[in-house]
PDB file of C-alpha atoms in Angstrom:
ATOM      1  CA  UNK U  14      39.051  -5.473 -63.056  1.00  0.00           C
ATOM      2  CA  UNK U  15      37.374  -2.922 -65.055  1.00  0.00           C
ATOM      3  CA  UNK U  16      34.285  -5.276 -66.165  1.00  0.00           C
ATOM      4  CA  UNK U  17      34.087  -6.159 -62.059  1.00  0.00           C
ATOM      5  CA  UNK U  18      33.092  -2.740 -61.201  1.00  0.00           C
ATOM      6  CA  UNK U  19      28.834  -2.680 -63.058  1.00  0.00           C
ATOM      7  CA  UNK U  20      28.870  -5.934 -61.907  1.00  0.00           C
ATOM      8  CA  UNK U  21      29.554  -5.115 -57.895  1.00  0.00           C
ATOM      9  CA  UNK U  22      27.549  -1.451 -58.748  1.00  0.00           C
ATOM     10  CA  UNK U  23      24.853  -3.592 -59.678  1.00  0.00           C
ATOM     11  CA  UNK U  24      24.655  -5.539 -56.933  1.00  0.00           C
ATOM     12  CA  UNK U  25      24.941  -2.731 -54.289  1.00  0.00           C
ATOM     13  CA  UNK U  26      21.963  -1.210 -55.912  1.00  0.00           C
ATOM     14  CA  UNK U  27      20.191  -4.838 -55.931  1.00  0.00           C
ATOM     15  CA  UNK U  28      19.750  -4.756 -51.698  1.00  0.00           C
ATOM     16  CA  UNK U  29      16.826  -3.816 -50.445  1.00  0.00           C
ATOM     17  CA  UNK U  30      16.908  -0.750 -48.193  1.00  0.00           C
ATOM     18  CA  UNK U  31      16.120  -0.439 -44.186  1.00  0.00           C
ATOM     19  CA  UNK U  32      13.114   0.068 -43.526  1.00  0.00           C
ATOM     20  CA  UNK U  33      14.168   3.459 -41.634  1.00  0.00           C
ATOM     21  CA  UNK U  34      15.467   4.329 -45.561  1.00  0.00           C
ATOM     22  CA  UNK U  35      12.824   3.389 -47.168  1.00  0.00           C
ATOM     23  CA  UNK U  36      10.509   5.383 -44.808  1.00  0.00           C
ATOM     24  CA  UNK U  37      12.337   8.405 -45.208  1.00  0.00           C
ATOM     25  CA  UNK U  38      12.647   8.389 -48.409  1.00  0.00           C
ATOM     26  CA  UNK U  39       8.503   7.671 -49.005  1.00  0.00           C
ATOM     27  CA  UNK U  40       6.628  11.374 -47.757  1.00  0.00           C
ATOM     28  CA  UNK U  41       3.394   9.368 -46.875  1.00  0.00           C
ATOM     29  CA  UNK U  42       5.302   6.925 -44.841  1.00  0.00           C
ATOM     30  CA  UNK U  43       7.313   9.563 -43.080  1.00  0.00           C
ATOM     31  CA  UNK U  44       4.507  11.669 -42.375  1.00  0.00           C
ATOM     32  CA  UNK U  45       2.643   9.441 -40.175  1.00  0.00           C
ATOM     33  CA  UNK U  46       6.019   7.933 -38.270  1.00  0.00           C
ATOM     34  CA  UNK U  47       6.359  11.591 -37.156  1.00  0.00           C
ATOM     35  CA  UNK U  48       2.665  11.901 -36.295  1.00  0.00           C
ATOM     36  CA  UNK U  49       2.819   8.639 -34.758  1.00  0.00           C
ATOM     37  CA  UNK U  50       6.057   9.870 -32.975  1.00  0.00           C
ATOM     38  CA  UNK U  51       4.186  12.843 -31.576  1.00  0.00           C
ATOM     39  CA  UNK U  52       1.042  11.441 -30.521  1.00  0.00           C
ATOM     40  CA  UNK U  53       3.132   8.446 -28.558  1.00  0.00           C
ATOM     41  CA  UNK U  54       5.363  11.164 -26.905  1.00  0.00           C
ATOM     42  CA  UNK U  55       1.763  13.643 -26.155  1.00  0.00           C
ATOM     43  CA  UNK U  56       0.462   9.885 -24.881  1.00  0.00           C
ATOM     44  CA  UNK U  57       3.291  10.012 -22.436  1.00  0.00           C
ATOM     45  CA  UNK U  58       2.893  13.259 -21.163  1.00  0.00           C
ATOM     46  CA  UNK U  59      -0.855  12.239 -20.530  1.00  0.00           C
ATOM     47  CA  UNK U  60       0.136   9.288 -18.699  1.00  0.00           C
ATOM     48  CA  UNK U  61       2.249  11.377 -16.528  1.00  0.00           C
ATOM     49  CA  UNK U  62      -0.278  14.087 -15.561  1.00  0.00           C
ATOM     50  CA  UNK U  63      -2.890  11.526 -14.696  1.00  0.00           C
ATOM     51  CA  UNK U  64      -0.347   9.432 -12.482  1.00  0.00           C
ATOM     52  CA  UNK U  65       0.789  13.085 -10.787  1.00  0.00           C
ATOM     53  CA  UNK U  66      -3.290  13.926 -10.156  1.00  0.00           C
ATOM     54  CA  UNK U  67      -3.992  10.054  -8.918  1.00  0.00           C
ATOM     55  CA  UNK U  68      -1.050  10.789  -6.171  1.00  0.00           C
ATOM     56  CA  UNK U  69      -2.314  14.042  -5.314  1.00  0.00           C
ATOM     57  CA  UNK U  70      -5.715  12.576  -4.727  1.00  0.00           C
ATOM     58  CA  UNK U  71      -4.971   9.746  -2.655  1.00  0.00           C
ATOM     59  CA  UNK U  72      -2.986  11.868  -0.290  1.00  0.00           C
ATOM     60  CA  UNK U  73      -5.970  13.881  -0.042  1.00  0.00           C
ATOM     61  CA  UNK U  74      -8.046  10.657   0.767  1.00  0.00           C
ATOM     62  CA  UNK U  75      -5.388   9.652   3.080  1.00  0.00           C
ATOM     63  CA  UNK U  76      -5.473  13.592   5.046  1.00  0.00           C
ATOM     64  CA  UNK U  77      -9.114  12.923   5.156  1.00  0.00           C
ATOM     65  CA  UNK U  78      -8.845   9.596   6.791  1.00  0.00           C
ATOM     66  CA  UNK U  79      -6.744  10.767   9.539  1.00  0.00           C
ATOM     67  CA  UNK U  80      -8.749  13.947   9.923  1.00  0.00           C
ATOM     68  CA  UNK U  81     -11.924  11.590  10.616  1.00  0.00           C
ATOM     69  CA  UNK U  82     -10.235  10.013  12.947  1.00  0.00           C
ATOM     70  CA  UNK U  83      -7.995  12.513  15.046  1.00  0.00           C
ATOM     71  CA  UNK U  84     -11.546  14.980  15.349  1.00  0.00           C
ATOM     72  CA  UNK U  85     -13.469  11.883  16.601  1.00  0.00           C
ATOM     73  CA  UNK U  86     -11.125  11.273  19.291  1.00  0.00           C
ATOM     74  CA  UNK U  87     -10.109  14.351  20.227  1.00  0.00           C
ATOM     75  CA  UNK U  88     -13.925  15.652  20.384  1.00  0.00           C
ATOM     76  CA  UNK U  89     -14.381  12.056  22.698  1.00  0.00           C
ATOM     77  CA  UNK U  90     -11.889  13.377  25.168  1.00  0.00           C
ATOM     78  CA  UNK U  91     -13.019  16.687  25.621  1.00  0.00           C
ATOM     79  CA  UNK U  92     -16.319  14.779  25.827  1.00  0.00           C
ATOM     80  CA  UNK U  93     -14.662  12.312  28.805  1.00  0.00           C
ATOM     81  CA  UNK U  94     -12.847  15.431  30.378  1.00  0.00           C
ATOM     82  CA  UNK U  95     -16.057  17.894  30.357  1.00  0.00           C
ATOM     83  CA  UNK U  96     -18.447  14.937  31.482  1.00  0.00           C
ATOM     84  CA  UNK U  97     -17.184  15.142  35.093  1.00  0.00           C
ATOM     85  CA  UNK U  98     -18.875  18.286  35.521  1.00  0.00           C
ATOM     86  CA  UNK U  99     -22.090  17.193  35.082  1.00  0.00           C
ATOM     87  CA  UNK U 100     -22.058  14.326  37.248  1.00  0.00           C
ATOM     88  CA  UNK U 101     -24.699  14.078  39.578  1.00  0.00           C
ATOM     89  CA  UNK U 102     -27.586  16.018  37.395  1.00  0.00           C
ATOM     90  CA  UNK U 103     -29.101  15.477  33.727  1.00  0.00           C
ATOM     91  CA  UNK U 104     -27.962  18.529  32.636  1.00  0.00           C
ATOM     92  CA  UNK U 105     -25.127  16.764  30.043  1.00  0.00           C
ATOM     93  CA  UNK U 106     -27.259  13.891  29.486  1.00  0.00           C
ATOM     94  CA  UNK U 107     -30.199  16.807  27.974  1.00  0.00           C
ATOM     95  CA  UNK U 108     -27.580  18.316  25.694  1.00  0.00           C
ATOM     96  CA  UNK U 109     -25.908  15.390  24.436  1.00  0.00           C
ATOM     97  CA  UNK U 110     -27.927  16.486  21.051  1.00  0.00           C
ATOM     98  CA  UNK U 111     -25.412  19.261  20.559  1.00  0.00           C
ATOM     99  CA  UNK U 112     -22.077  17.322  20.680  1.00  0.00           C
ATOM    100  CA  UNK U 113     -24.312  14.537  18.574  1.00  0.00           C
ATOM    101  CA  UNK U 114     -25.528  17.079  15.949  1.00  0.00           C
ATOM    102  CA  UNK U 115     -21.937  18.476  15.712  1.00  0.00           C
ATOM    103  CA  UNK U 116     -20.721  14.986  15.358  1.00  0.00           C
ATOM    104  CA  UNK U 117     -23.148  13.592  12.855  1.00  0.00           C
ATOM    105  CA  UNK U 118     -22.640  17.240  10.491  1.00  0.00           C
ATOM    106  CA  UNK U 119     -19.209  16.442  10.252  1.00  0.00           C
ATOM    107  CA  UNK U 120     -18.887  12.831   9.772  1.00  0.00           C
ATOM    108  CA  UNK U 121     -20.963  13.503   6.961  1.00  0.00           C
ATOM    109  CA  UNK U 122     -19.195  15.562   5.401  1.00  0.00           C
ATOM    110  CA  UNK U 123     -16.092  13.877   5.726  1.00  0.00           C
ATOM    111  CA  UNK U 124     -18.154  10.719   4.253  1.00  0.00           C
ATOM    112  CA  UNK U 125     -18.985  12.615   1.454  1.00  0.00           C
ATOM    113  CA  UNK U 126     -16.013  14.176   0.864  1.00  0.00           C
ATOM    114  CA  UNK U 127     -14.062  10.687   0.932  1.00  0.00           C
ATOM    115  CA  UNK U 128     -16.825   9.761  -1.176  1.00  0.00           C
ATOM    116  CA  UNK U 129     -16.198  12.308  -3.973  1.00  0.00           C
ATOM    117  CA  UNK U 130     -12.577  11.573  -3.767  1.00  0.00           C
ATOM    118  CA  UNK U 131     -12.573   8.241  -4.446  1.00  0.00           C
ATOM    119  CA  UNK U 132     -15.156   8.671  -6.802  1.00  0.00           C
ATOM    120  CA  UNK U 133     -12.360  10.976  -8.770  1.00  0.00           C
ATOM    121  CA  UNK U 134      -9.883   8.443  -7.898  1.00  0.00           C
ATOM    122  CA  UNK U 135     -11.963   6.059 -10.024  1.00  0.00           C
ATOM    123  CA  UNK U 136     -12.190   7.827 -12.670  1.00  0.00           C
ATOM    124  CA  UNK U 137      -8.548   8.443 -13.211  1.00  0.00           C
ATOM    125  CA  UNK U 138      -7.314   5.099 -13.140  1.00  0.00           C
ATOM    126  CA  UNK U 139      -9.564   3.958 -15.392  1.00  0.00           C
ATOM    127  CA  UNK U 140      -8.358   6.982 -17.783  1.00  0.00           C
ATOM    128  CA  UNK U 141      -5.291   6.293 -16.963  1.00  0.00           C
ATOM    129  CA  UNK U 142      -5.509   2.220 -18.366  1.00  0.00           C
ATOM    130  CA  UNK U 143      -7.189   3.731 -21.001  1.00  0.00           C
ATOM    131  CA  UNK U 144      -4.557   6.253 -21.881  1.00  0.00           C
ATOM    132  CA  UNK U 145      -1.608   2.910 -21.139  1.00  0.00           C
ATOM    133  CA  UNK U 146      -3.841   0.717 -23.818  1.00  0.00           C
ATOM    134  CA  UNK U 147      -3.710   3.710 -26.312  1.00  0.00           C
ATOM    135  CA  UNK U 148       0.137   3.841 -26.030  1.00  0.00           C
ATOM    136  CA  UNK U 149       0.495   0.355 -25.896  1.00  0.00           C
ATOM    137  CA  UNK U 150      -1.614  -0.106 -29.732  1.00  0.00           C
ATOM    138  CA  UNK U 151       0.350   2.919 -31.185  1.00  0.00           C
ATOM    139  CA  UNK U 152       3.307   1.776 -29.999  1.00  0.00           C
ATOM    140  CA  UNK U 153       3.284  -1.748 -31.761  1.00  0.00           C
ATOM    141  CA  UNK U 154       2.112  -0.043 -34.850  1.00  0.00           C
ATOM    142  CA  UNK U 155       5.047   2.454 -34.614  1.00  0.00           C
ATOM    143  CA  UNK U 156       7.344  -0.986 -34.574  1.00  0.00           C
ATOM    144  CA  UNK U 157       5.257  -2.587 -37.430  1.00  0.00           C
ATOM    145  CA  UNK U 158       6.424   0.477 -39.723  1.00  0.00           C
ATOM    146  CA  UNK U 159       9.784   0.941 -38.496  1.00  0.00           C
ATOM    147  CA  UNK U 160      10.254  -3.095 -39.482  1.00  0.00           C
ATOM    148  CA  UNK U 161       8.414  -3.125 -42.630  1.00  0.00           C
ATOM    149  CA  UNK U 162       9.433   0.563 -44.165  1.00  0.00           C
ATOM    150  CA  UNK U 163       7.426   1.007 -47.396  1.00  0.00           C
ATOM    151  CA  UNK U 164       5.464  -3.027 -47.097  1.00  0.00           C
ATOM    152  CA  UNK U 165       3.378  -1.331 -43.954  1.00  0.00           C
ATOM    153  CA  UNK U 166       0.284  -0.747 -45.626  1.00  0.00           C
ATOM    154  CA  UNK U 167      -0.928   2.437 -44.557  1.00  0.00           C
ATOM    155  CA  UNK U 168      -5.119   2.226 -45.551  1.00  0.00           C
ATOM    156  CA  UNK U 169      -5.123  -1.574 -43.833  1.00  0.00           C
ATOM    157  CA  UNK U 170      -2.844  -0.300 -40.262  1.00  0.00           C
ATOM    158  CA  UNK U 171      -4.161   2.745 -39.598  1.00  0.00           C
ATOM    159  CA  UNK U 172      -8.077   1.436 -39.966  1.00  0.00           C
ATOM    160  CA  UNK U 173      -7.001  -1.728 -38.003  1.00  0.00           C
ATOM    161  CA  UNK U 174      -5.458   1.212 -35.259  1.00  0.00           C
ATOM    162  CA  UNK U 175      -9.000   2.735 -35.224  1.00  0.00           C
ATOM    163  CA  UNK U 176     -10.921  -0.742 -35.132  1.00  0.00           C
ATOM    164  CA  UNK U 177      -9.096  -1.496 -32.095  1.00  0.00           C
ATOM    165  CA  UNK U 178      -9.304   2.115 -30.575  1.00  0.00           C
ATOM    166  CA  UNK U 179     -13.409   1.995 -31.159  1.00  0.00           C
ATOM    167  CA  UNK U 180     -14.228  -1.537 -30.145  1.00  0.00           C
ATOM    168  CA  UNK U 181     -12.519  -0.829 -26.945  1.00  0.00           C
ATOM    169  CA  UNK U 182     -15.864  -0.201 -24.912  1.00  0.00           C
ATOM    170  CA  UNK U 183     -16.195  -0.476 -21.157  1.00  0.00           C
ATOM    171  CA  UNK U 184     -18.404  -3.459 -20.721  1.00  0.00           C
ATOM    172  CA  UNK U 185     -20.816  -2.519 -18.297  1.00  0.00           C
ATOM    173  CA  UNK U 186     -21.882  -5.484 -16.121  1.00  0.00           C
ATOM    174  CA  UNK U 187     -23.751  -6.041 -12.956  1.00  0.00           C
ATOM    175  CA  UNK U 188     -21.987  -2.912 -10.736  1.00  0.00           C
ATOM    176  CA  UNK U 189     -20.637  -5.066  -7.451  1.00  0.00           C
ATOM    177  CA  UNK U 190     -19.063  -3.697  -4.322  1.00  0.00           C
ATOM    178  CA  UNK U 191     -16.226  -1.953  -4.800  1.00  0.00           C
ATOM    179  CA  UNK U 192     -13.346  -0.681  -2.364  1.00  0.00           C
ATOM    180  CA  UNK U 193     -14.825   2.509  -1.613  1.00  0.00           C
ATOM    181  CA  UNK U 194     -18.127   1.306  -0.770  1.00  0.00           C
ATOM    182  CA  UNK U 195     -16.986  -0.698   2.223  1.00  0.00           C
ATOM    183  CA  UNK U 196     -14.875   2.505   3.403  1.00  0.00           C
ATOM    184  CA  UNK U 197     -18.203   4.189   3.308  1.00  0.00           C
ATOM    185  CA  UNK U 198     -19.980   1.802   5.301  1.00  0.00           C
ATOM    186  CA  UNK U 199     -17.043   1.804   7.628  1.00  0.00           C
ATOM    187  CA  UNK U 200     -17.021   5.397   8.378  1.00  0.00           C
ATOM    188  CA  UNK U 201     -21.081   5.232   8.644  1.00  0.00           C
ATOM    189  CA  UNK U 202     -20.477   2.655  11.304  1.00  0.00           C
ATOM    190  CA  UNK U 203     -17.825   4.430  13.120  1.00  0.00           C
ATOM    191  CA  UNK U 204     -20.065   7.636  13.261  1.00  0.00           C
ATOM    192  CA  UNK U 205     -22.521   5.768  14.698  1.00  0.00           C
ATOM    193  CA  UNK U 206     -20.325   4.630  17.297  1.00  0.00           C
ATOM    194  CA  UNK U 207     -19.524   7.974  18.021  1.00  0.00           C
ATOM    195  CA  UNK U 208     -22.974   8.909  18.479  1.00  0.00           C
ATOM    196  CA  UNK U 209     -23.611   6.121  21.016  1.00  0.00           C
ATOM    197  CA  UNK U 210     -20.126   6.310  22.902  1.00  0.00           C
ATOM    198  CA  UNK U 211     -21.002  10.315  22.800  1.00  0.00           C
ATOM    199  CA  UNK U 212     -24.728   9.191  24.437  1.00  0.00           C
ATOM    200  CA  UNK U 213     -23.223   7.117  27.430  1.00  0.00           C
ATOM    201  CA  UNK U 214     -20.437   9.542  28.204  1.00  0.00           C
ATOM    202  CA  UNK U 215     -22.776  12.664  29.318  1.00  0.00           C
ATOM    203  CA  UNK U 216     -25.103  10.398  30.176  1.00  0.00           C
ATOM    204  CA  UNK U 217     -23.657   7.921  32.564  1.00  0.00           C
TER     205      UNK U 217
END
């Protein structure tokens, strides 16, 4: 029984490791699992802000569309209602420029500001793939070292990490029409409705 015992000690001390063991138990190799750790968790947080800013903004968008709306037809009622005054002389059909000066100001800058925030709403998604494709390469090298422990070869990962981080480059093609330019073009035409419907309501 005695001679058993190097034998089995010998044995024990034959099988390989985890990986987890073998990483803690290498400083280089634990180093960057805990930076890796941190930057997937900071990652995260990122992710989160830009998803909580992309909500705010299209609520924002969304107050804007029903502001356009709701001032358009409200300020085509009071139009209707105050019309009947001036029936029988031209004096609403010479000041229709006010109501369609007021009009035009402030479809434009509801345009505009739509504009803008869609513009910003842009912007953050693409960040926001950008900041999902980061996560998703440190992520697989995160389970690359976890599964190989001490085999992950550091210089060959990491530079293979920053190859793919750099030769991720927006492609800039032929720019086509997007979402938010037909919602401009939509609110230009509907502001020019206004003007005319504005024009044969003091006018008629």
């Amino acid at each position: 029984m005695s001679d058993l015992s190097p034998n089995s000690s010998t044995i024990m001390d034959s099988q390989p490791l985890h990986p987890l063991h073998q990483i803690a138990e290498t400083p280089t190799h634990k180093l960057l699992l805990k930076q890796w750790l941190k930057e997937e968790e900071l990652i995260l947080n990122r992710i989160s802000n830009k998803e909580t800013q992309l909500d705010s903004i299209r609520k924002e968008i969304t107050q804007l569309f029903c502001f356009f709306f709701l001032f358009h037809s409200t300020s085509l009622i009071l139009l209707f209602t105050t019309s009947t005054s001036f029936i029988g002389n031209n004096k609403g059909c010479q000041r229709s420029w006010i109501p369609s000066i007021c009009s035009l100001v402030c479809s434009l800058a509801i345009i505009w500001a739509v504009r803008y925030k869609t513009d910003v709403e842009s912007h953050l998604e693409k960040l926001l793939e950008r900041e999902k494709e980061d996560g998703k390469l440190l992520g697989k090298c995160v389970e690359e070292l976890k599964k190989k422990g001490v085999e992950f070869d550091l210089l060959k990962e990491v530079d293979a990490l920053r190859k793919a981080k750099s030769l991720r480059i927006e492609t800039k093609g032929v720019k086509k029409w997007e979402a938010r330019d037909f919602v401009t073009l939509f609110f230009v035409g509907v502001s020019c409705l206004v003007l005319g419907l504005t024009r044969v309501i003091l006018c008629n």
